[in-house]
CSV table of C-alpha atoms and ligand atoms in Angstrom, one decimal:
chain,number,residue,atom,x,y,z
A,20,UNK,CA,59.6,-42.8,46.3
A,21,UNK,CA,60.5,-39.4,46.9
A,22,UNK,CA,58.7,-36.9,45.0
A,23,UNK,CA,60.0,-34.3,42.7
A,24,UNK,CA,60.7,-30.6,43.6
A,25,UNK,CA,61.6,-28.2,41.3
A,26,UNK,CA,62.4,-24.7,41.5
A,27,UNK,CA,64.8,-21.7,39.7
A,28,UNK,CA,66.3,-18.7,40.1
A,29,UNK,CA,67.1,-16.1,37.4
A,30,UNK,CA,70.7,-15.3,37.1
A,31,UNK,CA,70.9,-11.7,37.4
A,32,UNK,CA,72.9,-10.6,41.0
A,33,UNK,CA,74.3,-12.3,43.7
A,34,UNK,CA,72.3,-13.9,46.7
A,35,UNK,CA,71.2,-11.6,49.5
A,36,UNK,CA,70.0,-12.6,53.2
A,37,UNK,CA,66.7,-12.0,51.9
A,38,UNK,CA,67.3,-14.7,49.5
A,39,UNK,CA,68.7,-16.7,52.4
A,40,UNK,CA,65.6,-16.5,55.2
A,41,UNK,CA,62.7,-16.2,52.5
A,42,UNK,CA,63.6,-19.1,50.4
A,43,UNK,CA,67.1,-20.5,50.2
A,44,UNK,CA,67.1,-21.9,54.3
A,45,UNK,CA,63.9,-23.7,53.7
A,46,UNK,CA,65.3,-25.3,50.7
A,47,UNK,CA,67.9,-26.3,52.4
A,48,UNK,CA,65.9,-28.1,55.3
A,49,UNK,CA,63.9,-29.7,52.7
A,50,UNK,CA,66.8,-31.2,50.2
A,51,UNK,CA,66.5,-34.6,51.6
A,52,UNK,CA,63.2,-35.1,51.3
A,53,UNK,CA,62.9,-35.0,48.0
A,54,UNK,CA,64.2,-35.2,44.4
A,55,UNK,CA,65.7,-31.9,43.9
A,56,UNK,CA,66.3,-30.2,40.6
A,57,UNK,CA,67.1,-26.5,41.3
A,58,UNK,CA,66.9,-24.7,37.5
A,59,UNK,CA,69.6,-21.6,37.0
A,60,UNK,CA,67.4,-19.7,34.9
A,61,UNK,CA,69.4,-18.2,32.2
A,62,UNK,CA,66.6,-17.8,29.7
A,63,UNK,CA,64.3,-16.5,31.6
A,64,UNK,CA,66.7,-13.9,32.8
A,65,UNK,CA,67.6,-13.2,29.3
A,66,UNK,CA,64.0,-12.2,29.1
A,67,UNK,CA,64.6,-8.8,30.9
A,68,UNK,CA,68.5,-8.7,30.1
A,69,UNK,CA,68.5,-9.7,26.7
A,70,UNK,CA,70.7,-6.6,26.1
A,71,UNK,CA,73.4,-7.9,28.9
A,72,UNK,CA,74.0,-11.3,28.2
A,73,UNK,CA,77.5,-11.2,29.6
A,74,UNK,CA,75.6,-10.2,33.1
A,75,UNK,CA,73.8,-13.4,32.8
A,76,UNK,CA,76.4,-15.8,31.9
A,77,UNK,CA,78.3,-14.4,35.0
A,78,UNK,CA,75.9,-14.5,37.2
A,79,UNK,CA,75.1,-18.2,36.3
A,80,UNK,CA,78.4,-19.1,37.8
A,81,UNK,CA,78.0,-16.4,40.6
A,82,UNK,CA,74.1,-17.5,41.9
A,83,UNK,CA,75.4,-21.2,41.7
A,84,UNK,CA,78.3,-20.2,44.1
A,85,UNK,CA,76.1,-19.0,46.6
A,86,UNK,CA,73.6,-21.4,46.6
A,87,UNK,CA,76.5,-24.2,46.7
A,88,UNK,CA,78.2,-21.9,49.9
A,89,UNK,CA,74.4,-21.4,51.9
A,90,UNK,CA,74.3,-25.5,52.2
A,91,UNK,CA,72.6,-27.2,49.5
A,92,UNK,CA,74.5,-30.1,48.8
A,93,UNK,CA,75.3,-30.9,45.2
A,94,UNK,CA,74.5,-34.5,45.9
A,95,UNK,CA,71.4,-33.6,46.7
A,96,UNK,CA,70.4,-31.2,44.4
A,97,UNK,CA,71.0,-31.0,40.8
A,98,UNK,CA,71.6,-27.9,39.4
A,99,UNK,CA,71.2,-27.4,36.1
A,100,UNK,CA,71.5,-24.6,33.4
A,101,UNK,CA,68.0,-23.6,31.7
A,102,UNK,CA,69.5,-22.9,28.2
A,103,UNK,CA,71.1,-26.1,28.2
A,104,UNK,CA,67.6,-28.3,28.4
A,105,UNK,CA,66.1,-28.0,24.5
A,106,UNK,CA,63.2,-29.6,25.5
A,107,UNK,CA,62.2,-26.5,27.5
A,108,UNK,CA,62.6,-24.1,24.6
A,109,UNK,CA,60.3,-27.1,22.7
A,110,UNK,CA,57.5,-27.4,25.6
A,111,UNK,CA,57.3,-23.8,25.4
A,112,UNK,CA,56.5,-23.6,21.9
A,113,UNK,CA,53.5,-26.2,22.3
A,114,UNK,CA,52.2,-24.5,25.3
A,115,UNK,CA,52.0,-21.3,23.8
A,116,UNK,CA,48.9,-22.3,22.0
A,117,UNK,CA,47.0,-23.2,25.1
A,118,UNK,CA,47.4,-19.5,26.4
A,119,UNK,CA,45.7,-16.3,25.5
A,120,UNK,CA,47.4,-13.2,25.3
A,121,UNK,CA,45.0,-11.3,27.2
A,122,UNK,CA,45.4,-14.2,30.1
A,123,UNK,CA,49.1,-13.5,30.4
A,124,UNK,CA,48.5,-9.6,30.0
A,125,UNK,CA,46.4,-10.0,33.4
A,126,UNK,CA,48.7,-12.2,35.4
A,127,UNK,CA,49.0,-10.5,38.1
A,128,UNK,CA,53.1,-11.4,38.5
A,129,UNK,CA,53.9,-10.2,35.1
A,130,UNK,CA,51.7,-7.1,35.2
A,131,UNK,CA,53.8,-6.2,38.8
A,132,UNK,CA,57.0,-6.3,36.9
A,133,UNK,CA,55.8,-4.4,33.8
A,134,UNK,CA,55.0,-1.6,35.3
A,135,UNK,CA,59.3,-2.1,37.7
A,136,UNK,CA,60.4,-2.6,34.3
A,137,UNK,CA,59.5,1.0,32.9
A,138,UNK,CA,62.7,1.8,31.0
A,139,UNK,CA,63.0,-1.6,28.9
A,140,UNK,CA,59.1,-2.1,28.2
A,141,UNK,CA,57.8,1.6,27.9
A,142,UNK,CA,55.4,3.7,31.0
A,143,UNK,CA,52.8,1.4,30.0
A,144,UNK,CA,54.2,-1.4,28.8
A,145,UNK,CA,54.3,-0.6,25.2
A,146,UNK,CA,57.1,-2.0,24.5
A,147,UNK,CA,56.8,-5.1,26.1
A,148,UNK,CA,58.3,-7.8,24.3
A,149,UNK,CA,57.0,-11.1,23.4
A,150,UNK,CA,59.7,-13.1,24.5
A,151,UNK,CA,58.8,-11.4,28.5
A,152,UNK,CA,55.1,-11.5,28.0
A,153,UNK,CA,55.0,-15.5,27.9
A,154,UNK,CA,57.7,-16.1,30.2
A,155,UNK,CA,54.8,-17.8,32.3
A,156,UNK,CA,54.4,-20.4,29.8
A,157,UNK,CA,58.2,-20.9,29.6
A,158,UNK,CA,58.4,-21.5,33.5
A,159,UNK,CA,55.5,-23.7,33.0
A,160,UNK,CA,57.8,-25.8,30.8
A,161,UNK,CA,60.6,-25.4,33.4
A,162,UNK,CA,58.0,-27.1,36.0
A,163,UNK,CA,56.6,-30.0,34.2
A,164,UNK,CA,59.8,-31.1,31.6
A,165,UNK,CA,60.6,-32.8,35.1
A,166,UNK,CA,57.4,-33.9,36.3
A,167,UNK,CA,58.1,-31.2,39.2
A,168,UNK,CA,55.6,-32.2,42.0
A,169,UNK,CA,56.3,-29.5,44.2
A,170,UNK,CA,57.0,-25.9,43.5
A,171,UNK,CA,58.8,-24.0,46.7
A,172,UNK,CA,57.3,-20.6,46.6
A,173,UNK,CA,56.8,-17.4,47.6
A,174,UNK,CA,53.5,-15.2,48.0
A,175,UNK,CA,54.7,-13.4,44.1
A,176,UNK,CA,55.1,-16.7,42.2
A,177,UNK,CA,51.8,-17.9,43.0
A,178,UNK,CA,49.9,-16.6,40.1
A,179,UNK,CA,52.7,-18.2,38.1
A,180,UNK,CA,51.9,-21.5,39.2
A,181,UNK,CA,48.3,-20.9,38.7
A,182,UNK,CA,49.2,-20.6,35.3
A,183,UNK,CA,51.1,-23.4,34.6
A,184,UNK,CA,48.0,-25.4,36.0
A,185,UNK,CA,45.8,-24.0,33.6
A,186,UNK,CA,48.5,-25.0,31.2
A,187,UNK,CA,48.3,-28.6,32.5
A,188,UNK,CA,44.8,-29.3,32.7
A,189,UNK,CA,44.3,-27.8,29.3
A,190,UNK,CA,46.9,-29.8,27.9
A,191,UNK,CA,45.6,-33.2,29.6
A,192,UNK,CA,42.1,-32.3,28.3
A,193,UNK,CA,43.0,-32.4,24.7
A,194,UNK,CA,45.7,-34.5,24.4
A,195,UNK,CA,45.2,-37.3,27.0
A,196,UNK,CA,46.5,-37.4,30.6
A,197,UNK,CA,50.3,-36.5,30.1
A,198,UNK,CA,51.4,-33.8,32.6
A,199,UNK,CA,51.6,-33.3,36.4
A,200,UNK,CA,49.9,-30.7,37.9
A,201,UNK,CA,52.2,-29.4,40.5
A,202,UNK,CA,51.0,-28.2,43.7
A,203,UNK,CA,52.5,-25.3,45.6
A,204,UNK,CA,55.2,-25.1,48.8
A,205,UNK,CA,54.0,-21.7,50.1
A,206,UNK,CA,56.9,-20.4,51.8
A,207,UNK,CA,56.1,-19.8,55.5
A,208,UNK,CA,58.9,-16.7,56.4
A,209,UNK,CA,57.8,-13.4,56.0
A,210,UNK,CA,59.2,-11.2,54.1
A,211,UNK,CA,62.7,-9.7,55.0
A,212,UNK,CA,63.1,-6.0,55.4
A,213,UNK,CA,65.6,-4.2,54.3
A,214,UNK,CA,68.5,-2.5,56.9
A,215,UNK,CA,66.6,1.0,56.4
A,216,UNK,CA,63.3,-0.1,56.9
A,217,UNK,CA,61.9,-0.7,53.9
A,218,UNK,CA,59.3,-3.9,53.7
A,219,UNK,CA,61.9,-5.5,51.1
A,220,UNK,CA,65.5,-6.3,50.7
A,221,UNK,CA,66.0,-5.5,47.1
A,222,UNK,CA,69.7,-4.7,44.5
A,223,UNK,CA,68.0,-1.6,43.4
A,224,UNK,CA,66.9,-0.6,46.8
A,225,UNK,CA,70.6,-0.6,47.8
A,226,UNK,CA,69.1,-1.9,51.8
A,227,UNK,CA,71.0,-5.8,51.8
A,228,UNK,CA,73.7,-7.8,53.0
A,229,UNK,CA,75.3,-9.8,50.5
A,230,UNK,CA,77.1,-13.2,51.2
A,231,UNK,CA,79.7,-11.1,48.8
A,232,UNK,CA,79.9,-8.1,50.8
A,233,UNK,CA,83.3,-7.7,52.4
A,234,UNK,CA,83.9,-7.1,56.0
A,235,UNK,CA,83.9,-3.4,55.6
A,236,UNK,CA,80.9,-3.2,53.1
A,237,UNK,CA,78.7,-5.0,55.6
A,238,UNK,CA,80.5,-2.4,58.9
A,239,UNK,CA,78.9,0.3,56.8
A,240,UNK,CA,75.9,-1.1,56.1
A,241,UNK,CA,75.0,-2.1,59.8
A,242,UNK,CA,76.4,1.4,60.8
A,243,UNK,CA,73.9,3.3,58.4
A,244,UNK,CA,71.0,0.9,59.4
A,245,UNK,CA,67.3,2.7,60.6
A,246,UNK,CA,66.7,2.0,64.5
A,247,UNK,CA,64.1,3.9,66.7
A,248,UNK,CA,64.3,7.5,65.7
A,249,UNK,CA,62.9,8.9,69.0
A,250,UNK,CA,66.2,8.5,70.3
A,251,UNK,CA,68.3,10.3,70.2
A,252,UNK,CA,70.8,9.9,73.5
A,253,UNK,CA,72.7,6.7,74.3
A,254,UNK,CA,70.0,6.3,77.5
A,255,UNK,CA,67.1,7.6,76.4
A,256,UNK,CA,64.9,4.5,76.5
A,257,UNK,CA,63.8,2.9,73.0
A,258,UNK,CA,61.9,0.6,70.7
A,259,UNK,CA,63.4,-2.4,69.9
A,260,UNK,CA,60.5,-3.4,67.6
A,261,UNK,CA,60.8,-0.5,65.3
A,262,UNK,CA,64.5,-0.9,64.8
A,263,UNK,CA,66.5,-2.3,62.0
A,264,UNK,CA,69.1,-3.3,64.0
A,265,UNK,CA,66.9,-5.4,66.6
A,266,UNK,CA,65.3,-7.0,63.7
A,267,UNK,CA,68.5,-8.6,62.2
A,268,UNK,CA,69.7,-9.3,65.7
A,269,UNK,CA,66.8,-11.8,65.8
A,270,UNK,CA,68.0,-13.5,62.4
A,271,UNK,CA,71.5,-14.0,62.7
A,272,UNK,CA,72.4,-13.7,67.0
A,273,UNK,CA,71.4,-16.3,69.7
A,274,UNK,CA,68.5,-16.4,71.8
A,275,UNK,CA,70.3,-15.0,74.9
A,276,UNK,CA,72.0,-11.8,73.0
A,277,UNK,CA,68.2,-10.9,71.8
A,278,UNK,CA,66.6,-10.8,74.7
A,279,UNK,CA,69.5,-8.9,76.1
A,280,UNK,CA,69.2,-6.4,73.2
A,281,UNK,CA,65.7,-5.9,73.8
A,282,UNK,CA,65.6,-5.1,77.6
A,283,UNK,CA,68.5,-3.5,77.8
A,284,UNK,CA,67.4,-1.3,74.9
A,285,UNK,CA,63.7,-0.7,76.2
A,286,UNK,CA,65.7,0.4,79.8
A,287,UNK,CA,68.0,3.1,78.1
A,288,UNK,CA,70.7,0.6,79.2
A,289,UNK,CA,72.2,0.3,75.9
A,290,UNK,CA,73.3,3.0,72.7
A,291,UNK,CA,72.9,2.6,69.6
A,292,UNK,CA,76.4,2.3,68.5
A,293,UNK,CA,77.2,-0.5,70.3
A,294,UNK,CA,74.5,-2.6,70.0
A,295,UNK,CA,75.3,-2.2,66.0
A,296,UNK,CA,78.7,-3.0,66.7
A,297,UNK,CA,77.4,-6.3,68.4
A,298,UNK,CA,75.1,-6.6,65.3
A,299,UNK,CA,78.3,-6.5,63.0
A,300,UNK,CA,79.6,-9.2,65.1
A,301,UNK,CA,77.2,-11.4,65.1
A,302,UNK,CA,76.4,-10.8,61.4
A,303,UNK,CA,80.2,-11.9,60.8
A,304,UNK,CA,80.2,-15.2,63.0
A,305,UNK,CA,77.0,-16.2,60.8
A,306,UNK,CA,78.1,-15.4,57.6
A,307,UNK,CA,81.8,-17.3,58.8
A,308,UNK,CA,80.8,-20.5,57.5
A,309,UNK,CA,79.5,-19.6,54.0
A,310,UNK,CA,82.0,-17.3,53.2
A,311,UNK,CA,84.5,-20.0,54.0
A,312,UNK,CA,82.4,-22.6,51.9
A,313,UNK,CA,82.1,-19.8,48.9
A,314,UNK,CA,85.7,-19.1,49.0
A,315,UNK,CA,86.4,-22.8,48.2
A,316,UNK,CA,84.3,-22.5,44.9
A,317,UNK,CA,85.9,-19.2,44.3
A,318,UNK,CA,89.3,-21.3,44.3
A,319,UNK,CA,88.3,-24.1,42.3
A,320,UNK,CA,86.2,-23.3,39.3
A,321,UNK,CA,86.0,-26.6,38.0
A,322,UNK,CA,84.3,-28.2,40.9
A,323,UNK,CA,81.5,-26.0,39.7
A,324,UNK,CA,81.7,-26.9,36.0
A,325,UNK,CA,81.3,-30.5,37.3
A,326,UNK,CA,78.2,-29.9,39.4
A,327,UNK,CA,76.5,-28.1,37.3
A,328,UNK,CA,77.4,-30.8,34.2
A,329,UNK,CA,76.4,-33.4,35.8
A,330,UNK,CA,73.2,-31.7,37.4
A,331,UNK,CA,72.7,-30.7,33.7
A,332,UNK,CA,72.8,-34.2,32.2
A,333,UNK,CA,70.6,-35.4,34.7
A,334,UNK,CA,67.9,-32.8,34.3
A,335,UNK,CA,68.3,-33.6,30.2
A,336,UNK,CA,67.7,-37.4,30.9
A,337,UNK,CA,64.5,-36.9,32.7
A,338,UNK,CA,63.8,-33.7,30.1
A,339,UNK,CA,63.9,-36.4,27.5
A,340,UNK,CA,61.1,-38.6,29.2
A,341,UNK,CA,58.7,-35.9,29.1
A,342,UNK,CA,59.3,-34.8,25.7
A,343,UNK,CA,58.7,-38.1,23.9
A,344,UNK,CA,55.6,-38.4,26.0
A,345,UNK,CA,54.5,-34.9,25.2
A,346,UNK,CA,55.2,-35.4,21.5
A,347,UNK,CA,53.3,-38.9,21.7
A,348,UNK,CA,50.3,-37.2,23.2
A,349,UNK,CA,50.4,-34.2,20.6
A,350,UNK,CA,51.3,-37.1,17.4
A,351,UNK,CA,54.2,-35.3,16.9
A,352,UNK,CA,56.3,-38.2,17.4
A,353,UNK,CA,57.4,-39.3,13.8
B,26,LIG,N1,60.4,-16.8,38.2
B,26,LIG,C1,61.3,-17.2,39.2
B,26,LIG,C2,61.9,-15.9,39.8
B,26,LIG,O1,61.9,-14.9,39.1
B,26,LIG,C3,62.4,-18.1,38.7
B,26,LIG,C4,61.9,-19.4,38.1
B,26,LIG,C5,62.2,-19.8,36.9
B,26,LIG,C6,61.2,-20.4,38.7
B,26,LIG,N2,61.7,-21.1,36.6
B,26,LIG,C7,61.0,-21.5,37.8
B,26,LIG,C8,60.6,-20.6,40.0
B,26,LIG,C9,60.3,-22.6,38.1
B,26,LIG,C10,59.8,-21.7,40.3
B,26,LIG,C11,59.7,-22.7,39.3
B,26,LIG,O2,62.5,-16.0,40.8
B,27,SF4,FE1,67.9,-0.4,68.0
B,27,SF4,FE2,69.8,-1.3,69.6
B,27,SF4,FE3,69.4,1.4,69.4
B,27,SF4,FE4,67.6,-0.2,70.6
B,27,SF4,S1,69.7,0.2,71.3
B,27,SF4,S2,67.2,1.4,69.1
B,27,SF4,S3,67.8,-2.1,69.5
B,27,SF4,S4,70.1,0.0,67.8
C-alpha cells in the first residue's frame, strides 16, 4: 500500500523556477511512490485576496497549467480544487475549538506574513482578519480530510505542520483515536536566488523566470542579471561563485558547459555578454519541453476541466470517509 501525500498551493500567480527546483521537481520524482492528492488552494488564497476573487479563480486554472506542463502526471496526481471539498470548510469549524488564539498569534509562519502583509492587515497587524489568523487550522483540515501521511515541505511550512499535529493529538485525546498525524518531507534544495542576487525568487521582487515568460521577457531578464561586479572588462578575470548568471548555468545547462563557464570565467577567457547569451540559450532548451506541454493545455481547456473534475471527485470520496469518522468521534453523526 502506498501511502498518502498531500500537499497545496495557493492560487495567486503563475509558477516560477523557484517553484520548479524548491518544490515542484521533487514532487515530480516522488509521484509514483505514493498516493498523490495535490490541493489548489482557493480558499486559503482567498484568505489574503478576498478582495480579488477573479485573481484567484484565474489563477486556479493558471497554477494547474503549470504544474500539469512541469511533469506531474494527472494519472498520478489528483488535483483538486479546495473550495469544492465541504468537508474542509466542516473540519475547520471543529478544529477551531482545539486552538488558542494566542497559539496562532505566535506561529511563527503566520506572524512572517503579517508583518509582508502590511497594507491589508494594518503596520501591526491590527487589522488582521479572522478568516487569515486560523488559516493554520484550515490547512490542518486540508492535511487530514485525506488521511495525508506525508506533507512535502519547505523550511516556512514547518511550523504549519507543527500545528496541525497539535491539532491531531488533541483531537485523538478527546475524542478517541481518529486522525493521522502526518509527518513532514523536508525539502532538501536550497533556496533559489533570484537573477539579481537576492536570497529569494519572489512576484513582488520582480527577480524570476516564469514558465510564462516569453522569449523576450526571459532575453531581458538574463541580460539585466547581477554577475561579479569587480569586473568590469571582457578579460579581467572573475568570480563565478558570486554571479547570477553562473548560478543558473548550474540549474538549467549540462555538466560540460559549467565547468567551461567557470574556468573560462575565473581565466578572463570569457565576457559577460556572452556567457549570458549562452545562459539564455540554455535557459530556452530547458524550458522547450514545458512550454510545449503548457501550450497544449492552453489549446484545450477542457482537458483541464476533466482533470481537475475528476481529481475533485476523488479527493470528495476519500473527504467523505473522514468526515463521518470525525463526526462519529465528535457524536455528531445523527
Ligand atoms: N500554505 C501553503 C502555501 O502557502 C499552501 C497549502 C495549502 C498547503 N494547504 C496545504 C501546503 C496543505 C501543504 C499542505 O504554499
Ligand atoms: Fe558571471 Fe559569466 Fe561574467 Fe563570469 S563571465 S562573471 S560567470 S557572467
Amino acid at each position: 500500500m502506498k501511502k498518502t501525500i498531500l500537499t497545496g498551493l495557493r492560487p495567486t500567480g503563475n509558477l516560477h523556477l523557484g517553484h520548479y527546483f524548491g518544490a515542484g521537481k521533487t514532487w515530480c520524482n516522488i509521484q509514483d511512490d505514493y498516493d498523490f492528492y495535490l490541493e489548489i488552494a482557493d480558499v486559503q488564497a482567498l484568505t489574503d485576496n478576498f478582495n480579488n476573487p477573479e485573481k484567484v479563480r484565474q489563477n486556479v486554472y493558471e497554477i494547474t497549467k503549470d504544474l500539469l506542463a512541469i511533469g506531474l502526471d494527472p494519472n498520478k496526481v489528483n488535483f483538486f480544487i479546495q473550495s469544492q471539498i465541504s468537508e474542509i470548510a466542516e473540519l475547520t469549524v471543529f478544529y477551531s475549538n482545539l486552538v488558542t488564539v494566542s497559539r496562532l498569534q505566535r506561529n511563527p509562519t503566520v506572524k512572517t506574513e503579517i508583518a509582508q502583509k502590511k497594507e491589508l492587515f494594518g503596520n501591526n497587524g491590527e487589522s488582521i482578519t479572522y478568516g487569515f489568523l486560523g488559516y493554520p487550522v484550515s490547512q490542518a483540515a486540508d492535511i487530514t480530510c485525506f488521511s495525508g501521511e506525508v506533507v512535502p515541505v519547505g523550511e516556512d511550512q514547518l511550523p504549519l505542520l507543527e500545528q496541525c499535529r497539535e491539532i491531531v493529538r488533541k483531537f485523538n485525546s478527546i475524542y478517541g483515536e481518529t486522525l493521522i498525524e502526518p509527518e513532514q518531507l523536508l525539502s532538501t534544495t536550497p533556496r533559489i536566488k533570484g537573477l539579481d542576487g537576492n536570497d529569494k525568487m519572489g512576484k513582488s521582487l520582480g527577480n524570476a523566470i516564469y514558465f510564462v515568460d516569453d522569449e523576450k521577457t526571459i532575453n531581458n531578464k538574463i541580460m539585466g542579471a547581477i554577475t561579479d561586479p569587480s569586473k568590469l572588462k571582457k578579460d579581467d578575470p572573475a568570480n563565478p561563485d558570486i554571479c547570477m548568471v553562473y548560478y543558473y548555468h548550474k540549474l538549467v545547462n549540462n555538466e560540460e558547459n559549467i565547468s567551461k563557464v567557470c574556468s573560462e570565467c575565473k581565466k578572463g577567457e570569457r565576457g559577460c555578454v556572452q556567457c549570458k547569451k549562452e545562459l539564455i540559450d540554455a535557459m530556452n532548451e530547458f524550458l522547450k519541453p514545458i512550454k510545449e506541454k503548457r501550450k497544449y493545455y492552453d489549446e484545450h481547456p477542457e482537458v483541464v476541466d476533466k482533470i481537475l473534475e475528476e481529481g475533485t471527485n476523488k479527493a470528495k470520496e476519500k473527504a467523505k470517509e473522514t468526515i463521518n469518522n470525525v463526526k462519529k468521534a465528535m457524536k455528531i453523526n445523527y
